[in-house]
PDB file of C-alpha atoms and ligand atoms in Angstrom:
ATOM      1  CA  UNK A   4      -2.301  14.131  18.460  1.00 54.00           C
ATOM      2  CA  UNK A   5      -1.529  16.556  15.656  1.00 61.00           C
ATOM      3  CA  UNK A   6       0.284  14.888  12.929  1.00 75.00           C
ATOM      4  CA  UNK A   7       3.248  15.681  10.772  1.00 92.00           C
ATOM      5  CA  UNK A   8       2.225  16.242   7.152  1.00 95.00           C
ATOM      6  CA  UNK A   9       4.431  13.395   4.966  1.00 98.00           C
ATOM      7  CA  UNK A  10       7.438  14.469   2.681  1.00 98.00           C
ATOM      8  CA  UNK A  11       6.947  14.309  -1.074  1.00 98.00           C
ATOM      9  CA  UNK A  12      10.020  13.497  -2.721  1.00 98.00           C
ATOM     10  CA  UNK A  13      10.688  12.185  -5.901  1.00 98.00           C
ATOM     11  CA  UNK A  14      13.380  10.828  -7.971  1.00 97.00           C
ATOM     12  CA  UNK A  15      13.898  11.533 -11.436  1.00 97.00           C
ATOM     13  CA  UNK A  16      16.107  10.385 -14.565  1.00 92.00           C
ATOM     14  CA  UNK A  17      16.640   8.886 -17.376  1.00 87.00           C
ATOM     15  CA  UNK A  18      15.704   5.272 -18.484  1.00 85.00           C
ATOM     16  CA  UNK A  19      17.853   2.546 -16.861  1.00 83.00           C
ATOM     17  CA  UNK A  20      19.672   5.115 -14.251  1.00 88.00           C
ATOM     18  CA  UNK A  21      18.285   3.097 -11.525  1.00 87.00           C
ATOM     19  CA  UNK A  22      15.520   5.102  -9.926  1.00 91.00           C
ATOM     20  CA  UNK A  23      13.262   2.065  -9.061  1.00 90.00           C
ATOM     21  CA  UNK A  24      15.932   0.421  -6.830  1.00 90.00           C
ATOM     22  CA  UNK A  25      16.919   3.804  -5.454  1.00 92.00           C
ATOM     23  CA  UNK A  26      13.141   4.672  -4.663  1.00 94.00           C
ATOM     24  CA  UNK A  27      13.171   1.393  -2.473  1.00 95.00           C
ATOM     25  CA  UNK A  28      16.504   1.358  -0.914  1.00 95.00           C
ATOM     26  CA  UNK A  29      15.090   4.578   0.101  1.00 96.00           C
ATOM     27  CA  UNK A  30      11.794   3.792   1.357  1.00 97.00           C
ATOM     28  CA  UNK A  31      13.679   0.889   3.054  1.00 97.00           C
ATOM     29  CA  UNK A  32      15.666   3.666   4.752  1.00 97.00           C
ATOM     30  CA  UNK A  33      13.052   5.928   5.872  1.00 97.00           C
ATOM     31  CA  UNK A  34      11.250   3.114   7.403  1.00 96.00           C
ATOM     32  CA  UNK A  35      13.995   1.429   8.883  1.00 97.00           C
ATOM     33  CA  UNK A  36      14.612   5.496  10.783  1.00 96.00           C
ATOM     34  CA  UNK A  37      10.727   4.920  12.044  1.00 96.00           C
ATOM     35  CA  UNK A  38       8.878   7.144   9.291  1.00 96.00           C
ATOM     36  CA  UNK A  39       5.776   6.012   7.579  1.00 98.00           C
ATOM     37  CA  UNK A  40       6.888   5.790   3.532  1.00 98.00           C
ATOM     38  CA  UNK A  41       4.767   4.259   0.893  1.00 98.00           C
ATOM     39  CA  UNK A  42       6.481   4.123  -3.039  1.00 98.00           C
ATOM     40  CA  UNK A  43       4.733   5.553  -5.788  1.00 98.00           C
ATOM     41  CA  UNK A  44       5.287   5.980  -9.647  1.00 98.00           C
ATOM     42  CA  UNK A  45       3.718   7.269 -12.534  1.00 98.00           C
ATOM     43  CA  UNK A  46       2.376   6.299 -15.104  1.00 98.00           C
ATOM     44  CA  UNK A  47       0.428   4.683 -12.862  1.00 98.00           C
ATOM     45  CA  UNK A  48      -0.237   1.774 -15.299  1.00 98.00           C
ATOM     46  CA  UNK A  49      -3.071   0.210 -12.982  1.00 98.00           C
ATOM     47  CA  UNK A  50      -5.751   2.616 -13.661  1.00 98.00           C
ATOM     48  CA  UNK A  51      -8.050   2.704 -16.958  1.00 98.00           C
ATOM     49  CA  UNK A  52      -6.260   5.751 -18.079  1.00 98.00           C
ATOM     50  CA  UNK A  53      -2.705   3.840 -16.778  1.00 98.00           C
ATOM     51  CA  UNK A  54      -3.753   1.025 -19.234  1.00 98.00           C
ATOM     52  CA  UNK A  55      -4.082   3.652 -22.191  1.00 98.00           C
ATOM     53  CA  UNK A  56      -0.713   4.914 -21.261  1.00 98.00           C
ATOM     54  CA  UNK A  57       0.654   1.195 -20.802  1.00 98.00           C
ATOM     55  CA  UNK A  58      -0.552   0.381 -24.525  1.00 98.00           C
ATOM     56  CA  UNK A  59       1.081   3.121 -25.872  1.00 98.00           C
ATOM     57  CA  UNK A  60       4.768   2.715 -24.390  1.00 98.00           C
ATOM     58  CA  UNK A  61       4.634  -1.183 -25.258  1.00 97.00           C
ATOM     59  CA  UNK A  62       3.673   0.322 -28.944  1.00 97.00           C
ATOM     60  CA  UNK A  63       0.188  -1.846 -29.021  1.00 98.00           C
ATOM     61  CA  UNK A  64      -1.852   1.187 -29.776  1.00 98.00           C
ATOM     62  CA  UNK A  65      -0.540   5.018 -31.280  1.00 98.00           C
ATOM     63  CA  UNK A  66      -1.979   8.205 -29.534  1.00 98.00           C
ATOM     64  CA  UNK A  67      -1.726  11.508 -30.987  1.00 98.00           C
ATOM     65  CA  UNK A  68       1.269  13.103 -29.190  1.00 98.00           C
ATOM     66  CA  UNK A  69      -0.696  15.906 -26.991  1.00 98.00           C
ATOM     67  CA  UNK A  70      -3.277  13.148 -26.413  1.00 98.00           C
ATOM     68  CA  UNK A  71      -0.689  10.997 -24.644  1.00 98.00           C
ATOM     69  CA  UNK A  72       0.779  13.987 -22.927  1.00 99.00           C
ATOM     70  CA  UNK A  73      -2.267  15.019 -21.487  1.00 99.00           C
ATOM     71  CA  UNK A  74      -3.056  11.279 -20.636  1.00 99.00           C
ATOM     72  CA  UNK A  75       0.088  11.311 -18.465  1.00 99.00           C
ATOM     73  CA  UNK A  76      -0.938  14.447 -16.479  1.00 99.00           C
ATOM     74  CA  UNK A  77      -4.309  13.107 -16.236  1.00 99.00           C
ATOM     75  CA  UNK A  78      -2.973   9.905 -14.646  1.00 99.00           C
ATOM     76  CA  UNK A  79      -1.370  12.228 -12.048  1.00 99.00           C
ATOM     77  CA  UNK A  80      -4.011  14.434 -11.053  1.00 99.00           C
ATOM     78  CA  UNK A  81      -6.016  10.905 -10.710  1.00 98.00           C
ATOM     79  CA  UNK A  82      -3.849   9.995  -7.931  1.00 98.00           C
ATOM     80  CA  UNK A  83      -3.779  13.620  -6.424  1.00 98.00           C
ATOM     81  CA  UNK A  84      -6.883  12.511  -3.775  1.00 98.00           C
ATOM     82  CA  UNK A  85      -4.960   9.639  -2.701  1.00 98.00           C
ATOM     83  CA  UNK A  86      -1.450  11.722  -2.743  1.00 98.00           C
ATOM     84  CA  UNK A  87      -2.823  14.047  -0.550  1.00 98.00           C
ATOM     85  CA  UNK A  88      -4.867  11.764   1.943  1.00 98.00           C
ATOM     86  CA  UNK A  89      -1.229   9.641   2.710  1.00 98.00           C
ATOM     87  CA  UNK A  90       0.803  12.839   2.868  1.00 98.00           C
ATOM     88  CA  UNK A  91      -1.765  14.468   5.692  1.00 98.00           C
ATOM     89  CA  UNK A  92      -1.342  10.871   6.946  1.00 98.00           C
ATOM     90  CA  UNK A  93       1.771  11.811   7.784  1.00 98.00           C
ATOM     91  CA  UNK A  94       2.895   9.370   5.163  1.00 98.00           C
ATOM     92  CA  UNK A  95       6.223  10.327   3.241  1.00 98.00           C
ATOM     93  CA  UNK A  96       5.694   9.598  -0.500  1.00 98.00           C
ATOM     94  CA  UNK A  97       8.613   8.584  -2.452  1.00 98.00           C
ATOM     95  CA  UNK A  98       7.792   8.905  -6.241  1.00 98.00           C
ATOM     96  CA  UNK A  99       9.668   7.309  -9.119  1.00 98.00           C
ATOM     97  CA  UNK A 100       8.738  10.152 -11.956  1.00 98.00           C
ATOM     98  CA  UNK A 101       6.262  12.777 -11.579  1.00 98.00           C
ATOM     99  CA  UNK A 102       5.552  15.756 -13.819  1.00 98.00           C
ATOM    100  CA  UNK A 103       8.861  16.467 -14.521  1.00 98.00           C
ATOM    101  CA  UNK A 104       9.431  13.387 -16.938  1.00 98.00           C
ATOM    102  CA  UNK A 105       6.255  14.346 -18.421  1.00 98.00           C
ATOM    103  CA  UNK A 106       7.711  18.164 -19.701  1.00 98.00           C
ATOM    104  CA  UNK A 107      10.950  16.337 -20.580  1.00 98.00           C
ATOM    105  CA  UNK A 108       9.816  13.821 -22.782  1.00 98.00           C
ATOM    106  CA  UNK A 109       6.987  15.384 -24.444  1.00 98.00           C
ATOM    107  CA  UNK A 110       9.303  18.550 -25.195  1.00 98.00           C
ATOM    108  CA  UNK A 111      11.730  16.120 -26.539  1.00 98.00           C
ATOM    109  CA  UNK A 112       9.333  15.884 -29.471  1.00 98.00           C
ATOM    110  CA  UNK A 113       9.280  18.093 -32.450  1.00 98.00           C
ATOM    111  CA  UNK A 114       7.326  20.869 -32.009  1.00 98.00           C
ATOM    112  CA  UNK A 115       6.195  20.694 -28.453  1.00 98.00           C
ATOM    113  CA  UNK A 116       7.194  23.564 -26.277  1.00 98.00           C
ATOM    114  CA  UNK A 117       8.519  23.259 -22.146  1.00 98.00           C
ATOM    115  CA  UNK A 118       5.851  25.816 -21.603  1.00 98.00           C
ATOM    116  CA  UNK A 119       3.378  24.162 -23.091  1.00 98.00           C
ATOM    117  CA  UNK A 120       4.108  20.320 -21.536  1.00 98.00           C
ATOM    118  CA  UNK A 121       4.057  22.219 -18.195  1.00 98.00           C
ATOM    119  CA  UNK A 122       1.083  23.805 -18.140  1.00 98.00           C
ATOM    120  CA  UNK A 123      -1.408  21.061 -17.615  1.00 98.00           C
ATOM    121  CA  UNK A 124       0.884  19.739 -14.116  1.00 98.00           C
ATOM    122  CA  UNK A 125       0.027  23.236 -12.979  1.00 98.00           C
ATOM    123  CA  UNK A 126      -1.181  22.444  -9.364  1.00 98.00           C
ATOM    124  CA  UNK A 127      -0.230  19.333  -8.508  1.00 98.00           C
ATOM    125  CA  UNK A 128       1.371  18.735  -4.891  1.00 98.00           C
ATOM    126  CA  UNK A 129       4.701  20.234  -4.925  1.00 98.00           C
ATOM    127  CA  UNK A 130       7.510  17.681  -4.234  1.00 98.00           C
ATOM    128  CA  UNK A 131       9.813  19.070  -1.133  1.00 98.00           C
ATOM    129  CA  UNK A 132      12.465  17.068  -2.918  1.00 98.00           C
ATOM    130  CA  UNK A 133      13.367  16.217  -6.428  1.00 98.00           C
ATOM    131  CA  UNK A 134      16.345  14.022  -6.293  1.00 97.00           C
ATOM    132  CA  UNK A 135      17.791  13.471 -10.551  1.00 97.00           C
ATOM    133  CA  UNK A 136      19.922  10.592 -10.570  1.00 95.00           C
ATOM    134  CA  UNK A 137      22.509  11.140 -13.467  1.00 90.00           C
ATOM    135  CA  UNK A 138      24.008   8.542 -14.949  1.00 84.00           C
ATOM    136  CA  UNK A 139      26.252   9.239 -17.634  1.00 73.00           C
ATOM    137  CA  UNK A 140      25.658   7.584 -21.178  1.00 66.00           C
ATOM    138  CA  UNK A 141      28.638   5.079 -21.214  1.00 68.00           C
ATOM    139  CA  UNK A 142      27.508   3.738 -18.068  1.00 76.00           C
ATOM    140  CA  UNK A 143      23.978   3.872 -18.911  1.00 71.00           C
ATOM    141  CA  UNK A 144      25.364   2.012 -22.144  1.00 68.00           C
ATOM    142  CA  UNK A 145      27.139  -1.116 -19.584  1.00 74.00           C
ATOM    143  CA  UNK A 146      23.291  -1.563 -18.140  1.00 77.00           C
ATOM    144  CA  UNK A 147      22.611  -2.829 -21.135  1.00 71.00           C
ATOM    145  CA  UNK A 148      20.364  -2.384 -24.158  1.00 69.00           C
ATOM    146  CA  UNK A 149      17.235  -0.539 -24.083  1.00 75.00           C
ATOM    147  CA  UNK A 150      13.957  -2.252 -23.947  1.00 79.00           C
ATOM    148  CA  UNK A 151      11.210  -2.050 -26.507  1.00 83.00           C
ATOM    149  CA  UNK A 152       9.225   1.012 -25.041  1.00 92.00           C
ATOM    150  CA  UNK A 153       8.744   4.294 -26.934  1.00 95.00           C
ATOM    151  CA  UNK A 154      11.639   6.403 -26.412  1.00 93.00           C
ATOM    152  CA  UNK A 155      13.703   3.838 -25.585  1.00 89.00           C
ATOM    153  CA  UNK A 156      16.411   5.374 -28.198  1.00 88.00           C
ATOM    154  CA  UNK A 157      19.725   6.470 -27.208  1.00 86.00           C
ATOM    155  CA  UNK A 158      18.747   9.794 -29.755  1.00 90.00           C
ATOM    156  CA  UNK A 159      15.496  10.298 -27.924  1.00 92.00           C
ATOM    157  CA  UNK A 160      17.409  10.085 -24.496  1.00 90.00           C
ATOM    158  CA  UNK A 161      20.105  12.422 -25.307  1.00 91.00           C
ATOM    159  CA  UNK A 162      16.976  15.155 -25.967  1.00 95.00           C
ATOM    160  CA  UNK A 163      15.383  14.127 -22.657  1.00 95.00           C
ATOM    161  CA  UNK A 164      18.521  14.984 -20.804  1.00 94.00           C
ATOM    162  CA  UNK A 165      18.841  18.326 -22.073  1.00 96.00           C
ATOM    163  CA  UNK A 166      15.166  19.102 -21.035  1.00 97.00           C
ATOM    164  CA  UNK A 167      15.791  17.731 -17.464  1.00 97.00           C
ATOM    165  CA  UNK A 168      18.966  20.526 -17.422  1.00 97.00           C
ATOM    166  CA  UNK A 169      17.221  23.183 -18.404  1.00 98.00           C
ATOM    167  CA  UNK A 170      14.388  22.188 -15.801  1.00 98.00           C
ATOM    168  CA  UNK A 171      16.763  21.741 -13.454  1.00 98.00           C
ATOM    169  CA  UNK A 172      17.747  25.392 -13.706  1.00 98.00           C
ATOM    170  CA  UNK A 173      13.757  26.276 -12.366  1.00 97.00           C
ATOM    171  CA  UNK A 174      15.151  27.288  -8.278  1.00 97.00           C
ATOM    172  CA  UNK A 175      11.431  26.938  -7.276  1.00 97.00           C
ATOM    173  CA  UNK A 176      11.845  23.215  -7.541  1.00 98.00           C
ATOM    174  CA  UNK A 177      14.150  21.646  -4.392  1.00 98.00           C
ATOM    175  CA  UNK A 178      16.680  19.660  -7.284  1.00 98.00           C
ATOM    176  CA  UNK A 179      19.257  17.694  -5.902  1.00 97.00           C
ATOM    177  CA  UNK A 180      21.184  15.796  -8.315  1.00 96.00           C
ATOM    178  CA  UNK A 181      22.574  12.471  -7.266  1.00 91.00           C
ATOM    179  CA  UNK A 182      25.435  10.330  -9.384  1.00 87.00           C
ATOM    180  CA  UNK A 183      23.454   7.378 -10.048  1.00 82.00           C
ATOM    181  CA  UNK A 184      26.316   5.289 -10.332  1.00 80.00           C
ATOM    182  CA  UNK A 185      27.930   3.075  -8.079  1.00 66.00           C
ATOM    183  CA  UNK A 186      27.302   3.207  -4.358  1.00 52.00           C
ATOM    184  CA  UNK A 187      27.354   7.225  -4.217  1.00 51.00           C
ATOM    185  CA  UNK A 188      23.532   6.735  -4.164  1.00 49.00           C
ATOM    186  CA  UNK A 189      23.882   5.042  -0.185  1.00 47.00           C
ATOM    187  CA  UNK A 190      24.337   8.831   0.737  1.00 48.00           C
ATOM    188  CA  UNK A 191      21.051   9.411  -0.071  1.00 51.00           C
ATOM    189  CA  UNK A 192      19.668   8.421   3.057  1.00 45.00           C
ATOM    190  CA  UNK A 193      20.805  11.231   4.498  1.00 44.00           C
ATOM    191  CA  UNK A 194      18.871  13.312   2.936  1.00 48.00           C
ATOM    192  CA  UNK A 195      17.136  16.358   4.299  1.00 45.00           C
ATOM    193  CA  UNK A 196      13.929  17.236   2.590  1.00 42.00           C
ATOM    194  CA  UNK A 197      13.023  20.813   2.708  1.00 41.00           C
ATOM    195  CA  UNK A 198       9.537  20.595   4.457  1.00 42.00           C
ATOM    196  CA  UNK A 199       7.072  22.958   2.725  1.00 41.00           C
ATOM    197  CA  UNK A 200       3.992  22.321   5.711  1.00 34.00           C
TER     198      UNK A 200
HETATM  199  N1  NYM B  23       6.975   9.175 -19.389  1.00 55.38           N
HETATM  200  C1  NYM B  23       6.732   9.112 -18.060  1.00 55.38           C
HETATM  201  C2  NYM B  23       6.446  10.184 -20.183  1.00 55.38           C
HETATM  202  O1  NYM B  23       6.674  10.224 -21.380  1.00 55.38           O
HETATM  203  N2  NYM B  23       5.643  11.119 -19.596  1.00 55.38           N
HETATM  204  C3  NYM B  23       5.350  11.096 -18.265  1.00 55.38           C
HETATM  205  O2  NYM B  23       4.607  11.960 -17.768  1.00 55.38           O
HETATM  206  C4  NYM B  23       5.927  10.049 -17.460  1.00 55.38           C
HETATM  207  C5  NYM B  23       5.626   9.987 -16.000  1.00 55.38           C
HETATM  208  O3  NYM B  23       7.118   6.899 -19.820  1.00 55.38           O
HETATM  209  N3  NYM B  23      10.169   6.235 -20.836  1.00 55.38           N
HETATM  210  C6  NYM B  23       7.790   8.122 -20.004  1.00 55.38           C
HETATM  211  C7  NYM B  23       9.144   7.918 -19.416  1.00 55.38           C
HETATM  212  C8  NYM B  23       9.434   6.444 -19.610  1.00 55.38           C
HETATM  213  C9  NYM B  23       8.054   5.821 -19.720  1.00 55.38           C
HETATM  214  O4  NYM B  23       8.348   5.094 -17.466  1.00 55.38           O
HETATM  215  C10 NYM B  23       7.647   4.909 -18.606  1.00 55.38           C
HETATM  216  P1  NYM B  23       8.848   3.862 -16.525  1.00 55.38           P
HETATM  217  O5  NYM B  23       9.473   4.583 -15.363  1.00 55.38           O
HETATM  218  O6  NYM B  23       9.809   3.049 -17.334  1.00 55.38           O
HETATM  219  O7  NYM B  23       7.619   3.079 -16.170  1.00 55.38           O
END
């Protein structure tokens, strides 16, 4: 029997909005409604290029800053066999960050264009659904501090958030932005995911 090819959807946002609960509430959901959903997130800190990433967010090592970038892409396409096997699978991916974070926090940098962090995503699987979760900054503030990670800065964040909205403005992407505060997020399981087959 001819199966359905999965739904790719991911969530993106800023540090601390919450997307790692939300990405499991929702797989719980999807599961729970009798569809196959596995969780995925990138950087994928588990591969060899994931533990170059890894060493350079905890600040143990420094990377030249298109070195990094291109590490992140890199540590997607890595993961594009195995993407694509689950999704023909029939398996709905749900994807805390994706390429998306990479053009927003790289362009945050001095000097770095969006056209420029895009180009090496150029390819990937396209997500049917890219939920943001805003949160707003004084509520982000009440999660608490921010770790120790690069860009962990509420300057750095602010500059992040204003490459997400002009991303956001791209109406080849599927954005659907979600409050990421209190329980609005519940709604989410009603999602409908435009299915690109
Ligand atoms: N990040 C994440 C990037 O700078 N580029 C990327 O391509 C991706 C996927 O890594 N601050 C940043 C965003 C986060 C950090 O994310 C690690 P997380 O979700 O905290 O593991």
């Amino acid at each position: 029997m001819a199966c359905k090819r999965g739904a790719l959807i991911v969530l993106e946002g800023m540090d601390r909005a919450g997307k790692t609960t939300q990405c499991k509430m929702l797989i719980q959901a999807l599961q729970q409604s009798g569809r196959a959903a596995e969780a995925m997130r990138f950087p994928d800190r588990t591969t060899t290029i994931g533990q170059l990433i890894n060493a350079y967010l905890e600040k143990k090592s420094d990377l030249e800053d298109h070195t990094v970038h291109l590490l992140f892409s890199a540590n997607r396409w890595e993961l594009v066999p195995a993407m694509k096997r689950k999704l023909e699978q029939g398996i709905t991916l749900v994807v805390d960050r994706y390429a998306f974070s990479g053009a927003a926090f790289t362009s945050a940098k001095p000097g770095f264009s969006l056209e420029w962090c895009m180009n090496p995503d150029v390819g990937l699987p396209k997500p049917d659904l890219v939920m943001f979760l805003q949160l707003s900054p004084a509520e982000a503030a009440l999660r608490g501090q921010f770790g120790n990670e690069r860009y962990e800065t509420r300057v750095f964040q602010n500059a992040v958030q204003q490459k997400f909205e002009l991303l956001m403005k791209d109406p080849s992407v599927n954005w659907q932005v979600k409050d990421g505060s209190g329980s609005e997020f519940h709604r989410l399981v009603s999602f409908k995911a435009r299915r690109k087959n």
